[in-house]
Structures are given as structure tokens and as C-alpha cells.
């Protein structure tokens, strides 16, 4: 491990100063549930850790107009038990409650889940489906970016955790005719990374019979969280049940192209499961939108 | 029934539980002694390679490093029952866990750093990872001594009756191949060893061993130190399950480091090391052919097995002897043939693990029993009942069954999950069952299967049981204390149990074969009975009455029939001690079960009694994802008598959870002999969310040979779960999974194949 | 070395720690509170669970300095005075302990649950200990013990 300094800043500003002082040799730590194992295995090296987990500025979940703003320091525990999130972004609450174990959910944060840049992170998938934006501060000030654009490859984010801080994630609170849901396959019900996970956000037409809009996110089927855009296209304007849905699921399985992995499952199985997970998630999202 | 007893049959909390819930009890992992160094081992990067050179000079130069050893520094001795396993490897490595060098340093970090400074040059050799391939001509040779890669000492053939003839007589004959994976123990406390030499040259080893006396012998052999100079103490450990039954290279390595450094040295495995370097349950490839008559009479069984031994022989390669018992004797089967070959590969080696081969054998047999029943058009439960072993049976292998509750086990397990109402019903739910036959009264595999005990009663009435047996956490000390309390007639709180220090405790073969309650229990009971006799004799003298008229219960000595008037037993103990020809109470008990070693044809009654159990399960299968959920398990176990029902239930629950893991989740994944999942994230043990409700049913057959009627039961709990689940999956959705674990992917594939076949059939 | 001051099991303690020390190591090696076990070092088994400001965390993933100025509770802090905590009593009485290696972590997860939810359902109990692996007991008696403690 071998970091030489462990700092506890009192504000975002101070955290940024600390990072700046170490000129790339320091790194942000939040819950540490990703970073500490990486440091233990020496997959990363740092001189200094800047602990942002006590910054109240990062811990809020708020409704601002029709936008929900989730602080990057919000833990999975907090996220999954927040009434606002459960009502207005159910998929995110469900995703957060699927992370690891109670201990990991108490420690781990949504910000860490994003910046760690795993293609199947359980809050990243719903946030992708929610079309979230990320608020990032650095010495140059604040920038706003689409969540999707933060991903480079597994483990690599465009957020430079040695100089910048992801402050919050924002997305539109779902309306009455909208619904979302999250689904996941894993070896067991706790302490398991997903074999496959999926999040769905749907907007229904006036009488609730057809999809006005759909967003489908999947992981881990690509190097980054994956939007099944062709399948979304195939669903738009179509009836919420029937042929079109089945065709769209085929399209999703085609475009997702999951790979075989001895620890997860074969390509064939995972392709098949893309359809099952999405079908189930769609059904639940539609029900939520109707209800 | 247990009303007549004061302590037997009671839910007495474990004696060591208070120390464990407060964190006060010191485990081996927590131990530190003055000047203690930390040892670490460098292991091979390759599964099969020639070692060209080992350069330790930079490690030796690192400050804080106190000793570095390689094969050159230690005697050339091979360990393991087949003597095929060098402690530190020179010449070549045969698996990725192979030990090449070791260091001792002032702290763990320094030791780790030192390992990184050791450079090894290898020349990779062709390797073989599949036991069938390993036996083909031209396969890479792993041990020069075994050019065909076969562990010849374990090439066995057994038969009784005549299978060929009886297959011809059978109305139904089926044949199948099953495959069982590598799995591993996953004790929460990893292996450790702490070695220290005294100035007088006595070596003390605190270890996690389950068999201190054989360990003392093995250490002596590996170290070249006389056993008279070795003291083995089992420290408090975090689970055993068979993993600590053998001595492994890290233990002599730890001692050699201590010798070289002149300081105590401790080695504690990391979790990754525990996964890679402690043993596994051996994978099995099994071909089986079974035959039966139309009326459901089981006629014949022919079994051929190939075991993956890994690169070296630990106890894993001897498990065929236990499998043989099940194959010859689970259910009445008049004709049996069994052949087994154990092949060396470049995989990690396999050892003893809860059930000792029986989980594999029972998975195969009980899956096949189910398939036969379906061929016959019979209810699998009825088929089992028809062929169930009965009290008084002598099986073809010479196994003498005394008490046997198999019929009750089958019936009550079935009832507990609603077998009759739920079987063969439409929908995605199904029921399945499997039974187990296992030794329950020791297992004579060593010249002695005995255990010694001493009971010491002091002037204050404190009773100390010094037992040869080993408590790994299963709670045997508590059960032994109950037995002593009952026999002696003193409260259980008065009793202290001292175990597992070879300088103090009498001999015992070790904690294996579910034998501790039975063997050590009988032994403790003998010592306690003698102590009681002596106390009552003293009381007779002091009180001026006849011994026959006196009794003792709850620490009180009284005239039979007049329990209201009593004297404290400690007073009687003192009356014996403090008189002119005084003496203290110090008794001994040695129990050697009335069993025989098997003859050359493997016949003989190796256990004083046998255990039976049946588990019935209900599952639900998600036919879209292939996921199997176990809804309920009924576990009926013939335990002879439950000395401590709470402890027995605990063993059953734990066994079932391990069986559930074997059935659905667990597998050591290897790629070219390297483990892909040496961590708890990727090697999936069941969590609390996976555990179904379990109804435990204790069938008390009151075994005449057992202490208060008890027989061994700890391993059986782990054995039938997986085949019961596989059978339930079949009942639910009509697919037969022949290789564990039953992953969603396998189920889905089988469902697809079934649908395709149905399509073709049309 | 850095100075770490925290409230540990109700008492203010100050220790010098290496900047990269893990909380589990400081507890076990420096403060000799060996009740907390380490069984994986990767957050995957829960054996090292302690309460940090009342929340269950795996102390093998917590840099010791994260606890600066915070409250830490280990299994040694559960009993008060000479009295065992209800959970400890129930674990003993219900046979929830076998080898005991998972026990301290289980107890801390259970404590965190009951502090927030004094009357949990069985499913909630199972959820609360789903980050704590046990190889011996099959969890059933652990769940029973927690339920019994919650009903006291
Ligand atoms: C046993 C175990 C099980 C797990 N199971 C799951 C699971 O099921 N699903 C899942 O998705 N994940 C899982 N994880 C991974 C992990 O818990 C999550 O990704 C968690 O959300 C990470 O958050 P953290 O606060 O702990 O991040 P940290 O480890 O503190 O940080 C992760 C990375 O993000 C950077 N970072 C953190 N916060 C910020 C910020 N605000 N601004 C800039 N950079 C930042 C850090 O520098 C670091 O590179 C598991 C981990 C463990 C140990
Ligand atoms: S030791 Fe910390 S979770 Fe396993
Ligand atoms: S009691 Fe042994 S791991 Fe839980």
C-alpha cells in the first residue's frame, strides 16, 4: 500500500487544494471499497489519500425543480433507502441495494461507483438509463458532463481523481407516465458482482399502451456501461407488449455482444439473459409507469 | 426418553461460546510470542517446470530478514501418506502451489518484500490437467516414480456378487457418466503454524491440526527431530472440515525457519493462499451402471471412477476407500463391482474434506437411484424404501449394520416437505431426496482407532477431563463434558476439558470420520465411570454404608431412594484424599472400538456402527434463467442419540449449507493449473440469503455401542444435500444435471436440449 | 507516524499509526483487541466488521486514519460492565457459535441492525448479515439468536 499521507479536508475547496499540492501524486478516497483493494494489490500507487467521505456538501439527495441531484458522497445505503429515489428513480434505489453487502453499502458511494468506471457498476447502469449528468469540480471550476462520456475503459474514468472531484449526479425525476426498473443476475443474492445487470426507463403514451420513449442500459457487455440504442429505437412508438418487444429484445442481444467469461458465464447464456433481464425490467417499468 | 438423564439430551451451550462472543478467546491467529518472526512462502509461477536456479541473495540482504531457506537447506524428505511430496521443491515444480523458498522476517511486510526479491529461473514443461489425458501414453510425466501418472497404491478393484450375471437378470439397466468438481473447505480461520524451540531443544508447534498425534509423527519424520522432542498443541482454530487432517509443507517449513533464525516463527495463510495451497475435495469422473427388477428390487451396481489426485498425494487419494463403503452398502445391493484409478495431474492436490469421498459417491449413486426409479415408473421414495438397509444386515463388504434408522429417515424427511402431495406435479417446483450411509463408530484405517481420557477430580470438586480428541469448533468438548457430567453425576459447570497438547493428553487418532463423539465419548465415559466408582467407594467408607446402596447425581452423594439427604461429592473426594492411606481421584479410560481392518479384498467391519440420514428438498426452477432456488430442506438423521440436540442441529445446518454450496455455487476454477477464483467474491459460499429453512428430524436409534446410544453424524449432514437437490431439479423440470455445481447455465442448456428432443420426437 | 485519536468502545484512545495502516491491524496488533478477526482482507467475508460511528464497516478496508475523531466499536465493547449484551447471550444460548471465527463480525452486523430496527423480520435479519460469511452454522441459529435478542 504505502501511502505516506492521509488527509481529511473540511471542504471541497480544501480537498482540491490538497490534491493540487501533490501534483498528481494524491488521490481522492471516498468509501475506499474499490480503491483500498486496488492499493493492497498494488494495482495503483499513490503518495497521499484525500478522504472526502466527511464532506456534507457531497452527501445530499435533493429535488431541485424537476431535477434530482445526488451528491457523489451519498452511500449506497442512503441511496437505496431514500424515499425520493425510490419514488422518482426506482431503478437507482434497486441498483444501489444490490451492491455487495450491507457493510459495502454503508461504506461505498455512488461517486466511487462511477469514477471506478466498471462497466457493470450497479448504480452506473441505472444512472446511464436515467441519462444522468455529472458535476465535476477542478481547479478550473465546475463542468457538467454526460455520465456516459466519463467512461474510457474498465477502470479508467475521464474524472481525474488526482485533481478533480465528482460532486454530484443529476437527472430528471420521473413523471407519472414514466417508470424505471433494475434487474440483475448474479451467483448469489449478496457479495456477488453481476453476471449481467440491466436498467430500464420508460415513458408511456397518454393511454399507457405504447412506449413514447425508452432507455435501456446494460452491463457488463462492453468496455463501458452500454446503452442498447438500437433496441430503444425499435421500441419507440411500439405497443408495450407483443411482437415488437420480442424483436427489440433480439436486437438488444445482438448489439450488446456479451463475452464469455469463466467467472461469469458463456456468451450464449449471457446473450439469452440480456433478453430475459430486459423483458422483466421492461414489464416492471411499464407497470410502474402505469401505476 | 432423555428425561432419565440430567445432561445427556440437553441443549447445553458450548463451553467456549462465552470466550468467542466476547472476543476474549485467543485463536492461533491472534497468538504472539516474544521475538516471534513472520514466515512467508514463495510458490511456483508455473504448473510444471524445471527449476533452473533460485537466487535468494537479495532477499537475504534485506534488512529485517532473519532466515531464508530453499530445498538446499533442508533434509531431502518427502511427506504425505505416499511419500511423494518434497517439503521445498528442487529440480522441478509440479503445480502452481509448489513451495520453492521461504523467509522469516521481523514483520509481514518485510517478509513479503523479501519474497519479491527472490528470483527463480524456470524452464516450462508440458503439463497435464485432465486425469484421463494424464493416463494416456505419451502424457507428460509428473513423478518419475509413476511414469503412467497413476497412483498405483490406490488402484483398487472391489466386488461382491456377480454384476454381469445380474445385469442380464435385470429388467432395467441404465448407464451414465457423472462429474464432480474441485471444491474447497473455506474455513473462516486460515491455516497457521507457530514453531518455537526451547533452550533444551524441545520443539513446540502450535498448529491448526485436527490430528495432533499423527502430526507429531509426521513432523518428526519430515524434520529429522525425534518425536520425543516435539510437542504439538492445537491452538484455537477457525474451522477444520478435514483440511487440517494432514501435515502440509508449510508446517515443516515453519519449523525449519525457526531453527535457522533461532527465533519462534509463525506462518499464517492469507485467504488467497488458503484457497490455492490448502487442499481441495477431489474431482471425480464416474461411470455407473445400475440394474433392477421390475418390482423395484435393486440388483446390481457397477462403478468405475477416475480421481484427479493433483500433483501430490494427501489423504484425498485415499477417499476411494470410503466411497467403496457407500457403493457396496448404501441400500441392499447384492452385486457390486467398483474400480478406481487415481491419476496425477498438474492441478492442486486434494485432501480430506467433510465426507471424505462420500459426497461424490453419494451424488452419483443417489442420482442414479432416482433415474432407476423413473425408468421403473416407481416413486423414488418407494424405490428407496424397498431397498433400504435394515438393522442386522451384513452387507456384501462385510459391514455389520446394528442400529439403522434409514427407513424412518426416508419417511420422515419425505413427510416434512410434503413429498406425496408435491411430487411429479406440473409447474416449476419439484421435490427430491437422497440418503447417506457413513461410518458412525470410528473407522479403522490405522492400527489403532482408539482414544484415551483422564478424569481428574480435585479437592474442590472441579473435574478436569483430559481427552485425546480435538475440538475444531464443532463443539465436541461440550458433548464430552456432558457425557462426563452424566456418567459421573456432577453438574456440567464443574467440568473443564483439556485437549490437544501431545505433552499432556493421551493418544487419539484425530478428529476425522465423524468419530469424536463416539470414540472419545466412550473413552471419557469409561474414565468418568471409574471416578464415580472411586468416589462412591470413598463415600461408603466415610458414611459407613455399602457402595451398592449409594448413588451420585448433580454433585450430590446420597442413599438410593433417599435423594433428599445428601453430602457434597467434593467432601467425599477429600475424605479419600486426606486420610492415612489417602489417594486422589485420577482415572483413565481407553476405548478401542470392536472393529476390524479390512482384508485384502476390502472386506471387514471397520466401524462399530453406521450412520444413516435422508434429506428431502423442495426446489423451484426459473425456466427462463435456469436459476434454482431451494425452498425447504427436511433433514432426518439417525444420530443414535443426540447428546446435545443443539449441537447436532448445528452440525446438520452447517453440513446442509456446505452441501448447498456444493450443489449450486461452489467450484474451484482452474486454468492451466492456476486458480481463477481464489477469493470469496468469485468462489461463492452460500450467504444467509441462500439458506432455506431446514427442518431437522433426529431419529434416535439408541446404539448399544455408542456412549449413551450416540453415533457419529457430522459428516453425513454434508453428503446427501447435493443429490437431493439434483433430484428435485429433475422432478421440477425434467432435466438431469450430471455434473456439479448445478449452474443456471447448465440447467438452461439442459432445458433447451430437452425441448429440442421433444420437438424431434413429434 | 501519525497520531490517531478516536473513541474506542466508549473510551478516548490515542495511538501512533503508520499513515497506511488499516483499522483492523491497528485494533488487532497495536491495541490488542484481537476479538475482531480478519479472514479475507478484501471486504468479502465480514469477519472484520466493526461499527464506525454506529455503521457496520469491514475494518480490513478502512484506513485507520479514517477513524480519526470518530467512534469505533468492536466486539470487546459490546458487553457493558460485567453483563453480556443481549445478542451475546442469545448467541451462546441458541448455539449460534461453532468455530466462532465469524462471530464477532456477525455480532457487530446484528448490533447495527437492532440499533436501527429493533424488531426486524427474518428477511431483514438475513439481509443484515448477508455480508458475513459463516462456514459452520448454516446461519440458521445465528438468525434465531438475533431474532430472540430482538424480542427481549
Ligand atoms: C466486497 C465488495 C463487493 C462489492 N460489490 C459490488 C457490487 O455488487 N456492485 C458494484 O457496483 N460494486 C461493488 N463493489 C465495488 C464498490 O463497493 C463500489 O464501486 C463503490 O461504490 C465504490 O465507492 P467508494 O466510495 O468505496 O469508492 P472508493 O474506493 O473510495 O473510490 C473508487 C475510485 O473513485 C475515485 N473517487 C471516489 N469518489 C470520488 C469523487 N467524488 N470524485 C472523484 N473521484 C472519486 C477514487 O479515487 C477511486 O479511484 C464491491 C466492493 C467490494 C469490496
Ligand atoms: S476480513 Fe474484512 S471482510 Fe473479510
Ligand atoms: S462459526 Fe465457524 S465460521 Fe461461523
mmCIF file of N, CA and C in Angstrom, chain B residues 54 56 60 67-74 88 100-104 118 252-257 260:
data_model
loop_
_atom_site.group_PDB
_atom_site.id
_atom_site.type_symbol
_atom_site.label_atom_id
_atom_site.label_comp_id
_atom_site.label_asym_id
_atom_site.label_seq_id
_atom_site.Cartn_x
_atom_site.Cartn_y
_atom_site.Cartn_z
ATOM 1 N N UNK B 54 17.597 -20.711 -8.287
ATOM 2 C CA UNK B 54 16.891 -19.902 -7.299
ATOM 3 C C UNK B 54 17.927 -18.969 -6.687
ATOM 4 N N UNK B 56 18.478 -16.242 -3.916
ATOM 5 C CA UNK B 56 17.886 -15.625 -2.730
ATOM 6 C C UNK B 56 18.773 -14.531 -2.148
ATOM 7 N N UNK B 60 18.112 -12.214 1.238
ATOM 8 C CA UNK B 60 18.927 -12.359 2.447
ATOM 9 C C UNK B 60 19.502 -11.017 2.893
ATOM 10 N N UNK B 67 15.878 -15.235 8.170
ATOM 11 C CA UNK B 67 16.200 -16.554 7.623
ATOM 12 C C UNK B 67 15.579 -16.697 6.251
ATOM 13 N N UNK B 68 16.310 -17.349 5.369
ATOM 14 C CA UNK B 68 15.791 -17.679 4.039
ATOM 15 C C UNK B 68 16.165 -19.128 3.784
ATOM 16 N N UNK B 69 15.223 -19.922 3.365
ATOM 17 C CA UNK B 69 15.559 -21.314 3.074
ATOM 18 C C UNK B 69 15.043 -21.754 1.710
ATOM 19 N N UNK B 70 15.782 -22.668 1.119
ATOM 20 C CA UNK B 70 15.335 -23.344 -0.103
ATOM 21 C C UNK B 70 15.558 -24.844 0.137
ATOM 22 N N UNK B 71 15.262 -25.637 -0.884
ATOM 23 C CA UNK B 71 15.403 -27.087 -0.740
ATOM 24 C C UNK B 71 16.813 -27.467 -0.293
ATOM 25 N N UNK B 72 17.798 -26.670 -0.710
ATOM 26 C CA UNK B 72 19.191 -26.982 -0.345
ATOM 27 C C UNK B 72 19.446 -26.973 1.160
ATOM 28 N N UNK B 73 18.631 -26.195 1.877
ATOM 29 C CA UNK B 73 18.902 -26.010 3.303
ATOM 30 C C UNK B 73 18.246 -27.050 4.196
ATOM 31 N N UNK B 74 17.475 -27.920 3.621
ATOM 32 C CA UNK B 74 16.723 -28.845 4.485
ATOM 33 C C UNK B 74 16.941 -30.286 4.020
ATOM 34 N N UNK B 88 10.210 -28.589 0.322
ATOM 35 C CA UNK B 88 10.563 -27.490 -0.574
ATOM 36 C C UNK B 88 11.047 -28.146 -1.861
ATOM 37 N N UNK B 100 8.858 -23.136 -3.102
ATOM 38 C CA UNK B 100 10.235 -23.125 -3.613
ATOM 39 C C UNK B 100 11.208 -22.560 -2.585
ATOM 40 N N UNK B 101 10.785 -21.534 -1.881
ATOM 41 C CA UNK B 101 11.659 -20.924 -0.880
ATOM 42 C C UNK B 101 10.792 -20.319 0.202
ATOM 43 N N UNK B 102 11.412 -20.009 1.330
ATOM 44 C CA UNK B 102 10.647 -19.385 2.411
ATOM 45 C C UNK B 102 11.538 -18.416 3.164
ATOM 46 N N UNK B 103 10.901 -17.411 3.744
ATOM 47 C CA UNK B 103 11.661 -16.413 4.501
ATOM 48 C C UNK B 103 11.004 -16.175 5.852
ATOM 49 N N UNK B 104 11.817 -15.756 6.804
ATOM 50 C CA UNK B 104 11.285 -15.302 8.091
ATOM 51 C C UNK B 104 11.831 -13.904 8.324
ATOM 52 N N UNK B 118 13.350 -12.612 -4.400
ATOM 53 C CA UNK B 118 13.883 -13.918 -4.792
ATOM 54 C C UNK B 118 13.584 -14.144 -6.266
ATOM 55 N N UNK B 252 6.458 -28.083 8.302
ATOM 56 C CA UNK B 252 7.913 -28.249 8.457
ATOM 57 C C UNK B 252 8.692 -27.001 8.026
ATOM 58 N N UNK B 253 8.202 -26.307 7.009
ATOM 59 C CA UNK B 253 8.906 -25.087 6.584
ATOM 60 C C UNK B 253 8.977 -24.099 7.738
ATOM 61 N N UNK B 254 7.878 -23.947 8.433
ATOM 62 C CA UNK B 254 7.825 -23.019 9.567
ATOM 63 C C UNK B 254 8.870 -23.420 10.621
ATOM 64 N N UNK B 255 8.974 -24.719 10.865
ATOM 65 C CA UNK B 255 9.948 -25.185 11.861
ATOM 66 C C UNK B 255 11.383 -24.957 11.370
ATOM 67 N N UNK B 256 11.633 -25.268 10.111
ATOM 68 C CA UNK B 256 12.987 -25.053 9.580
ATOM 69 C C UNK B 256 13.382 -23.583 9.680
ATOM 70 N N UNK B 257 12.418 -22.706 9.415
ATOM 71 C CA UNK B 257 12.714 -21.271 9.529
ATOM 72 C C UNK B 257 13.060 -20.917 10.973
ATOM 73 N N UNK B 260 16.489 -22.142 11.754
ATOM 74 C CA UNK B 260 17.538 -21.357 11.126
ATOM 75 C C UNK B 260 17.662 -19.976 11.766
#
